[in-house]
Short mmCIF file of C-alpha atoms in Angstrom, two decimals:
data_model
loop_
_atom_site.label_atom_id
_atom_site.label_comp_id
_atom_site.label_asym_id
_atom_site.label_seq_id
_atom_site.Cartn_x
_atom_site.Cartn_y
_atom_site.Cartn_z
CA GLY A 13 29.15 23.87 7.31
CA GLN A 14 26.44 21.99 9.19
CA ASN A 15 22.90 21.74 7.55
CA ILE A 16 20.66 19.96 9.88
CA ASP A 17 16.74 19.48 8.47
CA GLN A 18 13.87 18.43 10.45
CA PRO A 19 10.12 19.29 10.09
CA THR A 20 8.88 22.22 11.59
CA GLU A 21 5.10 20.98 12.86
CA MET A 22 3.49 17.77 13.00
CA THR A 23 -0.05 17.26 14.53
CA ALA A 24 -1.33 13.72 15.76
CA THR A 25 -4.03 12.42 17.48
CA GLU A 26 -3.29 10.34 21.26
CA GLY A 27 -2.35 6.85 20.49
CA ALA A 28 -1.04 7.21 16.90
CA ILE A 29 2.46 6.96 15.91
CA VAL A 30 4.09 9.85 14.24
CA GLN A 31 7.67 9.66 12.48
CA ILE A 32 10.14 13.15 12.75
CA ASN A 33 12.73 12.74 9.60
CA CYS A 34 15.90 14.19 9.97
CA THR A 35 18.37 15.15 7.59
CA TYR A 36 21.55 16.22 7.60
CA GLN A 37 25.04 17.64 5.65
CA THR A 38 27.62 17.92 8.14
CA SER A 39 31.87 17.70 8.01
CA GLY A 40 31.95 14.79 10.26
CA PHE A 41 29.91 12.89 12.21
CA ASN A 42 30.18 11.11 15.27
CA GLY A 43 26.49 10.33 16.22
CA LEU A 44 22.91 11.62 15.85
CA PHE A 45 21.30 12.93 19.22
CA TRP A 46 17.30 13.39 19.41
CA TYR A 47 16.24 15.08 22.23
CA GLN A 48 12.63 16.72 23.90
CA GLN A 49 12.20 20.14 24.58
CA HIS A 50 9.15 21.12 26.48
CA ALA A 51 7.52 24.71 26.53
CA GLY A 52 9.98 26.76 28.93
CA GLU A 53 12.49 23.87 29.67
CA ALA A 54 15.37 22.17 29.31
CA PRO A 55 15.96 19.95 26.39
CA THR A 56 16.23 16.50 28.07
CA PHE A 57 18.13 13.44 25.86
CA LEU A 58 16.04 10.54 24.49
CA SER A 59 18.22 8.73 21.87
CA TYR A 60 22.09 8.35 20.24
CA ASN A 61 22.24 6.21 17.49
CA VAL A 62 25.99 6.23 16.22
CA LEU A 63 25.72 3.06 14.42
CA ASP A 64 22.85 2.16 11.23
CA GLY A 65 19.62 0.65 12.68
CA LEU A 66 17.08 1.11 14.85
CA GLU A 67 17.07 1.55 18.24
CA GLU A 68 14.36 1.01 20.29
CA LYS A 69 13.50 2.65 24.16
CA GLY A 70 10.06 1.72 25.00
CA ARG A 71 7.37 4.28 23.40
CA PHE A 72 10.17 5.51 21.33
CA SER A 73 12.76 4.31 18.59
CA SER A 74 15.18 5.76 16.77
CA PHE A 75 16.80 4.99 13.36
CA LEU A 76 19.75 6.12 11.35
CA SER A 77 21.30 5.85 7.92
CA ARG A 78 24.90 7.36 7.59
CA SER A 79 25.21 7.02 3.99
CA LYS A 80 21.68 8.64 3.63
CA GLY A 81 22.71 11.05 5.99
CA TYR A 82 19.02 10.36 7.24
CA SER A 83 17.70 9.64 10.86
CA TYR A 84 13.86 9.58 11.86
CA LEU A 85 12.23 8.87 15.65
CA LEU A 86 9.19 7.27 16.10
CA LEU A 87 6.61 8.06 18.92
CA LYS A 88 4.08 5.34 19.30
CA GLU A 89 1.35 5.25 21.58
CA LEU A 90 1.13 9.26 21.71
CA GLN A 91 0.00 10.37 24.73
CA MET A 92 -0.79 14.02 25.64
CA LYS A 93 2.27 14.71 27.37
CA ASP A 94 4.31 14.32 24.25
CA SER A 95 2.91 17.27 23.07
CA ALA A 96 6.76 19.17 22.74
CA SER A 97 9.86 20.15 20.45
CA TYR A 98 11.75 16.85 19.81
CA LEU A 99 15.74 18.44 18.32
CA CYS A 100 17.55 16.26 16.27
CA ALA A 101 21.61 16.92 16.62
CA VAL A 102 24.75 15.91 15.31
CA TYR A 103 27.93 15.46 16.94
CA ASN A 104 30.98 15.80 15.50
CA ASP A 105 34.42 18.04 16.71
CA TYR A 106 33.28 17.78 20.29
CA LYS A 107 29.83 19.57 19.57
CA LEU A 108 26.34 18.93 18.93
CA SER A 109 25.21 21.12 16.03
CA PHE A 110 21.05 21.58 16.06
CA GLY A 111 18.47 21.25 13.65
CA ALA A 112 15.64 23.99 14.31
CA GLY A 113 13.57 21.19 16.23
CA THR A 114 9.96 20.24 15.43
CA THR A 115 6.95 20.91 17.41
CA VAL A 116 4.76 18.00 18.17
CA THR A 117 1.02 18.47 19.06
CA VAL A 118 -0.69 15.73 20.33
CA ARG A 119 -4.76 16.03 20.16
CA ALA A 120 -6.89 14.38 21.89
CA ASP B 6 19.38 15.63 43.54
CA THR B 7 21.91 14.89 40.88
CA ALA B 8 22.03 17.22 38.29
CA VAL B 9 23.15 20.93 36.47
CA SER B 10 21.97 23.92 37.41
CA GLN B 11 21.97 27.61 36.68
CA THR B 12 21.23 30.92 38.56
CA PRO B 13 19.45 32.64 38.10
CA LYS B 14 16.27 31.50 36.45
CA TYR B 15 15.22 35.13 35.15
CA LEU B 16 17.54 37.98 34.44
CA VAL B 17 15.65 41.61 33.34
CA THR B 18 18.59 44.06 32.85
CA GLN B 19 18.95 47.25 30.84
CA MET B 20 21.06 47.57 27.54
CA GLY B 21 24.85 48.41 28.35
CA ASN B 22 25.12 45.91 31.79
CA ASP B 23 27.29 44.06 33.08
CA LYS B 24 25.81 40.45 33.77
CA SER B 25 26.90 36.88 35.10
CA ILE B 26 25.29 33.63 34.91
CA LYS B 27 26.62 30.64 36.84
CA CYS B 28 26.24 27.10 36.23
CA GLU B 29 27.25 24.10 38.26
CA GLN B 30 27.03 20.23 37.55
CA ASN B 31 27.34 17.31 40.57
CA LEU B 32 27.22 14.83 38.15
CA GLY B 33 30.60 14.52 37.96
CA HIS B 34 31.45 15.19 34.02
CA ASP B 35 34.31 16.50 32.58
CA THR B 36 33.13 18.69 29.87
CA MET B 37 30.89 21.49 29.70
CA TYR B 38 28.90 23.92 27.60
CA TRP B 39 26.71 27.41 26.99
CA TYR B 40 24.28 27.08 24.40
CA LYS B 41 21.81 30.20 23.66
CA GLN B 42 18.41 29.45 22.35
CA ASP B 43 17.19 32.30 20.50
CA SER B 44 13.03 33.29 20.12
CA LYS B 45 13.26 30.95 17.11
CA LYS B 46 13.49 28.23 19.58
CA PHE B 47 17.29 27.88 17.16
CA LEU B 48 19.99 25.84 20.08
CA LYS B 49 23.34 27.28 19.52
CA ILE B 50 26.93 26.02 20.73
CA MET B 51 28.84 29.10 22.24
CA PHE B 52 31.62 27.74 24.61
CA SER B 53 32.93 24.13 25.65
CA TYR B 54 35.15 23.43 28.25
CA ASN B 55 36.72 20.41 29.27
CA ASN B 56 38.63 20.28 32.74
CA LYS B 57 38.88 23.89 32.61
CA GLU B 58 40.49 24.24 29.39
CA LEU B 59 38.73 25.87 26.77
CA ILE B 60 37.69 23.84 23.63
CA ILE B 61 35.05 25.81 21.54
CA ASN B 62 34.31 28.97 21.33
CA GLU B 63 32.14 29.76 18.12
CA THR B 64 32.74 33.27 17.12
CA VAL B 65 31.02 34.65 20.08
CA PRO B 66 31.07 38.29 20.62
CA ASN B 67 34.05 39.12 22.87
CA ARG B 68 32.02 41.18 25.43
CA PHE B 69 30.61 37.21 26.39
CA SER B 70 33.55 36.00 28.93
CA PRO B 71 32.79 31.75 30.14
CA LYS B 72 34.93 30.94 33.19
CA SER B 73 35.86 27.71 34.74
CA PRO B 74 37.13 28.06 38.49
CA ASP B 75 36.83 23.94 38.86
CA LYS B 76 35.67 21.04 36.16
CA ALA B 77 32.60 21.31 38.21
CA HIS B 78 31.83 24.85 37.52
CA LEU B 79 30.69 27.22 34.21
CA ASN B 80 30.01 30.78 34.63
CA LEU B 81 29.36 33.19 31.69
CA HIS B 82 29.75 36.93 32.16
CA ILE B 83 28.56 38.83 29.28
CA ASN B 84 29.90 42.78 28.52
CA SER B 85 28.22 45.94 27.85
CA LEU B 86 24.94 43.89 26.55
CA GLU B 87 22.60 44.34 23.78
CA LEU B 88 19.24 44.00 22.96
CA GLY B 89 19.86 41.13 20.69
CA ASP B 90 21.23 39.33 23.62
CA SER B 91 18.11 38.63 24.65
CA ALA B 92 17.57 34.75 24.63
CA VAL B 93 17.41 31.52 26.95
CA TYR B 94 21.04 30.55 27.77
CA PHE B 95 21.15 26.53 29.15
CA CYS B 96 24.50 25.20 30.81
CA ALA B 97 24.58 21.34 29.94
CA SER B 98 27.94 18.91 30.82
CA SER B 99 28.94 15.64 29.49
CA ARG B 100 31.38 12.51 29.79
CA PRO B 101 32.43 10.39 27.32
CA GLU B 102 29.73 7.84 27.15
CA ARG B 103 27.12 7.40 24.13
CA GLY B 104 29.18 10.14 21.63
CA GLU B 105 29.30 12.49 25.03
CA THR B 106 25.39 12.49 25.47
CA GLN B 107 24.81 15.95 26.84
CA TYR B 108 22.51 16.63 30.31
CA PHE B 109 21.45 20.75 30.19
CA GLY B 110 20.79 22.86 33.19
CA PRO B 111 17.19 24.50 33.13
CA GLY B 112 18.13 27.90 31.61
CA THR B 113 18.66 31.43 32.36
CA ARG B 114 15.95 33.66 30.30
CA LEU B 115 17.97 36.97 29.37
CA LEU B 116 15.85 39.68 28.75
CA VAL B 117 17.54 43.46 27.60
CA LEU B 118 15.44 46.43 27.60
#
């Protein structure tokens, strides 16, 4: 079975940093994805990790530790437009299994 | 525009009706998917097709029947709609790069009354 956990909600101030944690216990592993989903819109790809370590892409970074079954998404210099749901997903057996998502609210 | 597109965007219908949702991608991808996102925003895989062949069927009721006429299209037909089918249905496509990164369509919001 697949068990992917992430916090339900987080709130932060504009300009701050927020770290969204994701832990997973899955029957197999071929990579971990982070997607962003604004209300009423489709999920959009943010990052992909398959090896341990940190992947940096502009204001967003993603970290993976396969031995710990753990990932985080780091959002720096938060902007109001970053208010969205962030979905952690594990790829295995030709499919993505998603966590329930973390709703991030950015306040002025 | 290169993208994944779905029609219709909104669908309101009565219980017991049959409806179809269409999906097309012009990204040249080999694999297409249907996902269901319920009211709690949980996104769950339903079906996956690779080059018109079904590769994933995630214990979905057989009232749901996907059909892939070619690798750029994946349609979803739903028979005898039930209240619990109300959700947002997303189509997605991928190819083997960055671990099969999936690109999602805009979603079809289905409301069964």
